[in-house]
Amino acid sequence: MSYAAYKMMHWPTGIDYCAAGFITHSPAEAAAFSSLPPTISGPEVDVDSSAARAPQRVGPTPNLVVVAANVLEVYAVRTDAVMGAQDGGTSSLAAVLDGISGARLELVCYYRLHGNIESMAVLSDGTENTRDSIALAFKDAKVACLEFDDSINGLRTSSMHCFEGPDWLHLKRGRESFAFGPVIKADPQGRCGAALFYGLQMIILKAAQVGQSFVGEDEPTRMLSSAAVRIDSSYVIDLRHLEMNHIKDFTFVHGYIEPVLVILHEQEPTWAGRISSKNQTCMISAFSISMSLKQHPMIWSSAKLPHDAYQLLAVPPPISGILVICANSIHYHSQSTSCSLALNSFSSQPDGSPETLKTSFHVELDAAKATWLSHDIVMFSSKNGEILLLTVVYDGRSVQRLDLMKSKASILSSGATTLGSSFFFLGSHLADSLLVQFSFGVPTSVLPDLADESADIEGDPPFAKRLKRIPSDVLQDVNSVEELSFHSNSVPNSLDSAQISFVVRDALINVGPLKDFAYGLRTNSDPNAAGIAKQSNYELVCCSGHGKNGTLSALQQSIRPDLITEVELPSCTGIWTVYYKSSRGIITEDNEYHAYLIISLESRTMVLQTGDDLGEVTETVDYNVQASTIAAGNLFGRRRVIQVYAKGARVLDGSFMTQELNFTMHGSESSLTSEPLAAASASIADPYVLLKMVDGTVRLLVGDHSNCTISVNAPTVFASSSERISSCTLHHDRGPEPWLRKARTDAWLSTGIGEATDGNDGFSHDQSDIYCIICFESGKLEIFEVPSFKCVFSVEDFVSGSAILSDDLSHTKDAVIGVPDATTVSVKKEETNNIKIVELAMHRWSGQFSRPFLFGLLNDGTLLCYHAYCYDGSESNAQCAPSSPNGSSDIDNASDSRLRSLRFHRVSIDVSARDDISSFTRPRITIFNNVGGYEGLFLGGPRPTWVFVCRQRFRVHPQLCDGPIVAFTVLHNVNCCHGLIYVTSQGFLKICQLPSAYNYDNYWPVQKVPLHGTPHQVTYYAEQSLYSLIVSVPVVRPLTQVLSSMADQELGLHIESDFTVGDDLQKVYTVDEFEVRIMELEKPSGRWETRFTIPMQPFENALTVRIVTLQNTTTKENETLMAIGTAYVQGEDVAARGRVLLFSFSKTENSQNLFQVTEVYSKESKGAVSAVASLQGHLLIASGPKITLNKWTGSELTAVAFYDAPLHVVSLNIVKNFILFGDIHKSIYFLSWKEQGSQLSLLAKDFGSLESFATEFLIDGSTLSLVVSDSDKNLQIFYYAPKMVESWKGQKLLSRAEFHVGAHVSKLLRIQMLPTQGLVSEKTNRFALVFGTLDGGIGCIAPVDELTFRRLQSLQRKLVDAVPHVCGLNPRSFRHFKSNGKAHRPGPDNIIDFELLSHYEMLSLGEQLDIAQQIGTTRSQILSNFSDFLLSTSFL
């Protein structure tokens, strides 16, 4: 294997930074929006009374911006207002706070960047009608500013600032490595931003005055929507000239005319041994930044702050000033006053200062995250997950004192930010991040539910989704302390009892940090599976989280549904379930059971009744059972069923036919023979049915509500045009306010009127518009109104998949958007001609703010997916349209009712079924609204895929366990609640449910099992399906006990006598207690149970656990044992010791599936036992700096051979008789074991110094490579070639490839690659490495053959320039090996990066063909390489 490919399969989920800002809307727009009355669910309630009943305390809510490694996501907070009294019964299930019964985060946009985000700030000028921008800082010294652009409904870069390269070398002052990356902060009034680079260089970014910008004045469209803050220019301040040498933090303060920057810095450094004599070493200095003069005079400063100060918080107005947060104290400083608060007995005061206040409890605040809940209350999330509230008590403008109180337990957070006046978000790297609603001083009458149902935080009851979306480990922390209220009676400037109530509203799943994982069987695995389906038997069981948020996460890439029943059913072409409303009384639509299951075979149709059990009723119903069915569905509000077959259609009331239609040719020339014309496909939207005939024309069946009959209508629009229609569908746009109406030109006319008229009949407050979407064989897409067939939207070249679609007729002026110029088109006509859309679908899923999605399936298997949005950029007088209705007379009247502000933007979706679909196949796309509480669509075909719609984003999960699927439908009845039915191509009909233990709102489906401790390592014992994992639980112990057991005995006596003075006896200390848990995944229930626990001794840390196979030399049999390596951690004065423990598993005598774990061997060793492995029946132990090979006699381990490692072995890997180990500082070593001389001999090593994290062998046929990941987030592949000159006669390992992953790779796992349909001569013995990172990402490194590598590498080089990258980041520089200042010889660039290659599929067709032509290959060749690689790595 000389060549490899890198592909991410699960992107990072651990949140590093979060911030709030009005990105997609300005505060004024948000305020106008939130003051609308809540949508009322009945015509009889008038607006005033409902508004009076639900007080609107919630102000405008900003967006949430979240960063996880290199993923940037922008969310909107959507709240559910409490409805009127008539549905008070349901709302009592959810906690109601401030008139809000629930809130959730909805995705606005998300980007994967080519670079890790080191710091983030939101530039906001605080005014009502400007938007905020996001400023991101990247290594080494890059800043990019992003703003939301309505015309593309996404972020675009407004400015980029780079301080790297030869021109800026002087900023580094000769240093190569820096303790931390760039930090960026923003002025609260938006006048400037500041970024700290290279430790001591401060860059001031000056904001543009309103109305000026880089882009120039050529965009009148920006004046409509609110403009965003932009950066104009920048300059550098060298902080060395200001006598600073170690900067800890900086921030801008409020309340000055010019921006004032306060810097916390350490004058002369100190260290732990000098603290008694030198501890007040920090100071703060405030500088007034005058950007026009580029001057920065110091206006005030304050010295003698504790050495452990680490964070500055600017106090909001009217108080203003600054809080300095230290580990043991908090200090307030402003130009005039200062005061401080001691947090524990370690806090120290400078001599002669007034006595400081102390808190009533002890707390340490190092590494706390803070956010302001109001202008005088700041919330801290401490390092052990407690929430603390600090009140700044002030009088006028002078601060009198600081009050700190404990609140409740929460998650270990990496960031906190307040969203508006009633939400805050806790981002976490170690647990699921939470969206929490808070409220001040709520009168008890508003909270009737919180008192008695304090444990219930699941939120809105209609969906079972809520129960799943908030993972279990969050619930356990939050339940006990649901209603947080704290009292402080002596606060002059707030209420007498300041009460704060918290309710958790939403959670974002995080599976990081993945320290280790094991590859084991699922509960519902199928022992007979083979090939690619066999992978669906496995899942990754990962150690994730930390401390009390530690969990065991079971992750799987593909879905395997739980089977209820299956029957053999050959030659099926389609299945449908239909409802039938009989006189059983009114059932709510959400929960109605299906009545019939219709199964279409090749020449006949079967009908089954879906009551308590499925019974065939084919003989007794009036369905046309002699022909195969094309489509079936409900009409007239589920009162009738329509069955469409090739020659006609039948309308049925239950099992009785009420009407039958036959399709005939329309038109005079065929009226003599009137031959029947067959239908090819049908789309049903109550009360219309759209038919596509075999000859490529369309018919519309129109239903009449009054007598429940239908009639055929041939739209005349298409009679004239000779273009054949390649696919068509109906879109039912319904709801209290149909979405597409907002996109019309005359939108202001149609909004107010419809509601009033519709409310009077009392039948339904939903309105519905129906649209027909048609795609022609030329690739043109048009949307028509039904039944008038008036064209309201058309796109010339839909097939090419351009990034933005907009109505061609409305935008004749700006030809930039759609049409490429004619010269390039003619060249590629022949290649594009055979690409057609074979299936269309358009749907809007539930949710008040959801927008429709449009899907198009091409005949080469590509799925185009678009998300609709509104953008009215065509004319600047749209705002004043009502006053001048004839203002748009330049466009002819036909365009008045067009959806002219409707646009679609392309959404990437990872569906790779590369296969040629013939023009008349079964429909593949099935939309579902409730399968196991989720909604989305199912894509059938050779590689079936689930696409869940969660938070308005797609979660794509393949289903590989049954091979190709020919038909799919949902089923909801007594025995199968919200389940599904599908038919495989082998002819089996399966009735299933989604496994309910998993949460599908993640890149991979995940099940999290709370452990209440930190998991460290996990291993899988296949024979009994057991997982053994190392868990450490933090335990609080009295300090005396800790010290006495740590030190030697005589020392302990001295300590005891010293300690009897004062109250220090009560001091406690937290120790981690280790244990090895043996857990089992119970087969039927899917619950995780702890079967056995092996505790370690005090201060003994378990470092490794592995299942090893040893050959017993006395009985000559192989034994499978569990080996544990431990170390005693007792401080630096005690020599390190460790133990090796061996345990055996044995079945108990009883018949149950229980087993006994017995210790068979235990021995102390001189060093810490950090890794164990079995090598050809021997046990290899790394203890301290020595590796020993031992043979097992059944009761003893005897050493056979040894090798001296340099410092400390981190990982051991074995293939045959080769050993690879990674050292903590000295990179990797490659050894071999020879049986005859019984010796371990060094073959080769890497001469560089490298801090190894994980190592593994990469096997490609007969070539063996060695992979290592390191502390600088790189990955290197080495090989052993003793015949090469540069390997120094084989002593040195040579570099085969190197790559920057951008995350710490903590575990590598070797899995055999799956065969593809590609080359026959392909090697079978190929292994890929699946890796997990500390950010929660999972990816793989896999070998590729040279031809594919060369082709894709040249494509990759083209894409660096051909694609506009977000923030202007260069993917090549991101993937360069980062040595962090250490000497490193650059190695070959032999890895292709699928993160960059994935942009190719998102290009439009023309660009794809262009690029393929430039590198001398074809588009289909590139796409088949992609799909081959994807198939061969479809693990799990």
Short mmCIF file of N, CA, C and O in Angstrom, two decimals, residues 7 112 799-803 858 860-866 906-914 1355 1359 1363 1394-1405 1407-1408 1411 1419 1422-1427 1430:
data_model
loop_
_atom_site.label_atom_id
_atom_site.label_comp_id
_atom_site.label_asym_id
_atom_site.label_seq_id
_atom_site.Cartn_x
_atom_site.Cartn_y
_atom_site.Cartn_z
N LYS A 7 -11.07 9.58 5.25
CA LYS A 7 -12.47 9.96 5.14
C LYS A 7 -13.07 10.07 6.52
O LYS A 7 -12.91 9.18 7.34
N ARG A 112 -18.58 22.69 7.16
CA ARG A 112 -17.37 22.01 7.62
C ARG A 112 -16.20 22.76 7.01
O ARG A 112 -16.08 22.85 5.79
N VAL A 799 -31.69 19.82 -13.86
CA VAL A 799 -30.89 18.60 -13.79
C VAL A 799 -29.46 18.89 -13.35
O VAL A 799 -28.83 18.10 -12.66
N SER A 800 -28.94 20.06 -13.72
CA SER A 800 -27.52 20.29 -13.48
C SER A 800 -27.22 20.50 -12.00
O SER A 800 -26.06 20.46 -11.61
N GLY A 801 -28.23 20.72 -11.19
CA GLY A 801 -27.98 20.79 -9.76
C GLY A 801 -27.17 22.00 -9.33
O GLY A 801 -26.21 21.87 -8.59
N SER A 802 -27.55 23.19 -9.81
CA SER A 802 -26.79 24.37 -9.39
C SER A 802 -27.11 24.69 -7.93
O SER A 802 -28.09 24.21 -7.37
N ALA A 803 -26.26 25.54 -7.34
CA ALA A 803 -26.35 25.76 -5.90
C ALA A 803 -27.62 26.50 -5.51
O ALA A 803 -28.18 26.26 -4.46
N LEU A 858 -31.86 11.57 -9.98
CA LEU A 858 -31.38 11.46 -11.36
C LEU A 858 -31.25 9.98 -11.73
O LEU A 858 -31.16 9.12 -10.86
N ASP A 860 -28.75 8.51 -12.79
CA ASP A 860 -27.48 7.86 -12.43
C ASP A 860 -27.40 7.63 -10.93
O ASP A 860 -26.35 7.29 -10.40
N GLY A 861 -28.51 7.85 -10.23
CA GLY A 861 -28.52 7.54 -8.81
C GLY A 861 -28.24 8.71 -7.90
O GLY A 861 -28.31 8.58 -6.69
N THR A 862 -27.91 9.88 -8.45
CA THR A 862 -27.68 11.04 -7.60
C THR A 862 -29.00 11.56 -7.06
O THR A 862 -29.98 11.63 -7.80
N LEU A 863 -29.02 11.94 -5.82
CA LEU A 863 -30.21 12.57 -5.26
C LEU A 863 -29.92 14.06 -5.08
O LEU A 863 -29.04 14.43 -4.32
N LEU A 864 -30.65 14.89 -5.82
CA LEU A 864 -30.53 16.33 -5.63
C LEU A 864 -31.51 16.73 -4.55
O LEU A 864 -32.65 16.30 -4.55
N CYS A 865 -31.06 17.57 -3.64
CA CYS A 865 -31.94 17.95 -2.56
C CYS A 865 -31.86 19.45 -2.37
O CYS A 865 -30.75 19.98 -2.28
N TYR A 866 -33.01 20.10 -2.30
CA TYR A 866 -33.05 21.56 -2.17
C TYR A 866 -33.94 21.96 -1.01
O TYR A 866 -34.93 21.29 -0.74
N ARG A 906 -29.22 24.37 -2.53
CA ARG A 906 -28.88 22.96 -2.55
C ARG A 906 -28.33 22.55 -1.19
O ARG A 906 -27.55 23.27 -0.57
N VAL A 907 -28.76 21.39 -0.72
CA VAL A 907 -28.30 20.86 0.56
C VAL A 907 -27.51 19.60 0.26
O VAL A 907 -27.95 18.77 -0.54
N SER A 908 -26.36 19.45 0.88
CA SER A 908 -25.59 18.24 0.61
C SER A 908 -26.22 17.08 1.35
O SER A 908 -26.68 17.23 2.48
N ILE A 909 -26.24 15.93 0.71
CA ILE A 909 -26.87 14.77 1.34
C ILE A 909 -26.06 13.56 0.90
O ILE A 909 -25.79 13.40 -0.27
N ASP A 910 -25.60 12.78 1.86
CA ASP A 910 -24.65 11.71 1.54
C ASP A 910 -25.39 10.45 1.13
O ASP A 910 -25.46 9.50 1.89
N VAL A 911 -25.96 10.43 -0.05
CA VAL A 911 -26.61 9.21 -0.51
C VAL A 911 -25.86 8.77 -1.73
O VAL A 911 -25.75 9.51 -2.69
N SER A 912 -25.28 7.58 -1.68
CA SER A 912 -24.47 7.20 -2.83
C SER A 912 -24.96 5.89 -3.37
O SER A 912 -24.43 4.86 -3.04
N ALA A 913 -26.00 5.93 -4.16
CA ALA A 913 -26.37 4.70 -4.86
C ALA A 913 -26.06 4.98 -6.30
O ALA A 913 -26.84 5.62 -6.99
N ARG A 914 -24.89 4.59 -6.75
CA ARG A 914 -24.55 4.85 -8.16
C ARG A 914 -25.08 3.68 -8.98
O ARG A 914 -24.49 2.61 -8.95
N LEU A 1355 -7.80 15.33 -9.11
CA LEU A 1355 -9.08 16.00 -8.88
C LEU A 1355 -9.00 16.88 -7.63
O LEU A 1355 -9.50 18.00 -7.61
N LEU A 1359 -9.74 20.87 -7.16
CA LEU A 1359 -10.81 21.38 -6.31
C LEU A 1359 -10.31 22.44 -5.33
O LEU A 1359 -11.10 23.22 -4.82
N VAL A 1363 -13.37 25.37 -6.04
CA VAL A 1363 -14.50 25.51 -5.13
C VAL A 1363 -14.24 26.72 -4.23
O VAL A 1363 -13.15 26.85 -3.70
N PHE A 1394 -10.96 12.86 1.47
CA PHE A 1394 -12.36 12.84 1.00
C PHE A 1394 -13.16 14.02 1.54
O PHE A 1394 -14.22 14.31 1.02
N GLU A 1395 -12.68 14.68 2.59
CA GLU A 1395 -13.37 15.89 3.05
C GLU A 1395 -13.36 16.96 1.96
O GLU A 1395 -14.31 17.71 1.82
N LEU A 1396 -12.28 17.01 1.21
CA LEU A 1396 -12.21 17.98 0.11
C LEU A 1396 -12.90 17.42 -1.14
O LEU A 1396 -13.62 18.14 -1.83
N LEU A 1397 -12.72 16.13 -1.40
CA LEU A 1397 -13.31 15.55 -2.61
C LEU A 1397 -14.83 15.57 -2.56
O LEU A 1397 -15.49 15.56 -3.59
N SER A 1398 -15.41 15.61 -1.35
CA SER A 1398 -16.87 15.58 -1.28
C SER A 1398 -17.49 16.85 -1.88
O SER A 1398 -18.67 16.87 -2.16
N HIS A 1399 -16.68 17.90 -2.06
CA HIS A 1399 -17.23 19.11 -2.71
C HIS A 1399 -17.59 18.85 -4.17
O HIS A 1399 -18.39 19.57 -4.74
N TYR A 1400 -16.97 17.83 -4.76
CA TYR A 1400 -17.20 17.60 -6.19
C TYR A 1400 -18.66 17.28 -6.47
O TYR A 1400 -19.25 17.78 -7.43
N GLU A 1401 -19.26 16.47 -5.61
CA GLU A 1401 -20.65 16.08 -5.86
C GLU A 1401 -21.60 17.27 -5.71
O GLU A 1401 -22.71 17.23 -6.22
N MET A 1402 -21.18 18.31 -4.99
CA MET A 1402 -22.06 19.47 -4.80
C MET A 1402 -21.92 20.50 -5.92
O MET A 1402 -22.63 21.50 -5.93
N LEU A 1403 -20.98 20.29 -6.84
CA LEU A 1403 -20.86 21.22 -7.96
C LEU A 1403 -21.99 20.98 -8.94
O LEU A 1403 -22.61 19.91 -8.94
N SER A 1404 -22.26 21.97 -9.80
CA SER A 1404 -23.30 21.74 -10.80
C SER A 1404 -22.74 20.84 -11.90
O SER A 1404 -21.53 20.69 -12.04
N LEU A 1405 -23.65 20.26 -12.66
CA LEU A 1405 -23.27 19.25 -13.64
C LEU A 1405 -22.23 19.78 -14.62
O LEU A 1405 -21.25 19.10 -14.93
N GLU A 1407 -19.99 22.11 -14.21
CA GLU A 1407 -18.67 22.23 -13.59
C GLU A 1407 -18.06 20.85 -13.36
O GLU A 1407 -16.85 20.67 -13.50
N GLN A 1408 -18.90 19.88 -13.01
CA GLN A 1408 -18.37 18.53 -12.80
C GLN A 1408 -17.76 17.99 -14.10
O GLN A 1408 -16.66 17.43 -14.10
N ILE A 1411 -14.39 19.87 -14.93
CA ILE A 1411 -13.23 19.48 -14.13
C ILE A 1411 -12.78 18.08 -14.52
O ILE A 1411 -11.59 17.80 -14.66
N ARG A 1419 -16.88 12.10 -15.58
CA ARG A 1419 -17.63 12.28 -14.34
C ARG A 1419 -18.06 10.93 -13.77
O ARG A 1419 -17.93 10.68 -12.57
N ILE A 1422 -15.25 9.18 -11.94
CA ILE A 1422 -14.96 9.75 -10.61
C ILE A 1422 -16.03 9.31 -9.61
O ILE A 1422 -15.72 8.86 -8.51
N LEU A 1423 -17.29 9.41 -10.04
CA LEU A 1423 -18.36 9.07 -9.10
C LEU A 1423 -18.34 7.59 -8.76
O LEU A 1423 -18.67 7.19 -7.64
N SER A 1424 -17.94 6.75 -9.72
CA SER A 1424 -17.91 5.33 -9.37
C SER A 1424 -16.74 5.04 -8.44
O SER A 1424 -16.84 4.16 -7.58
N ASN A 1425 -15.64 5.77 -8.56
CA ASN A 1425 -14.56 5.64 -7.56
C ASN A 1425 -15.06 6.02 -6.18
O ASN A 1425 -14.75 5.34 -5.19
N PHE A 1426 -15.81 7.10 -6.11
CA PHE A 1426 -16.37 7.53 -4.81
C PHE A 1426 -17.22 6.42 -4.22
O PHE A 1426 -17.09 6.06 -3.06
N SER A 1427 -18.12 5.87 -5.05
CA SER A 1427 -19.07 4.94 -4.46
C SER A 1427 -18.40 3.61 -4.15
O SER A 1427 -18.77 2.95 -3.19
N LEU A 1430 -16.83 4.14 -0.86
CA LEU A 1430 -17.84 4.20 0.19
C LEU A 1430 -18.36 2.81 0.52
O LEU A 1430 -18.55 2.47 1.69
#
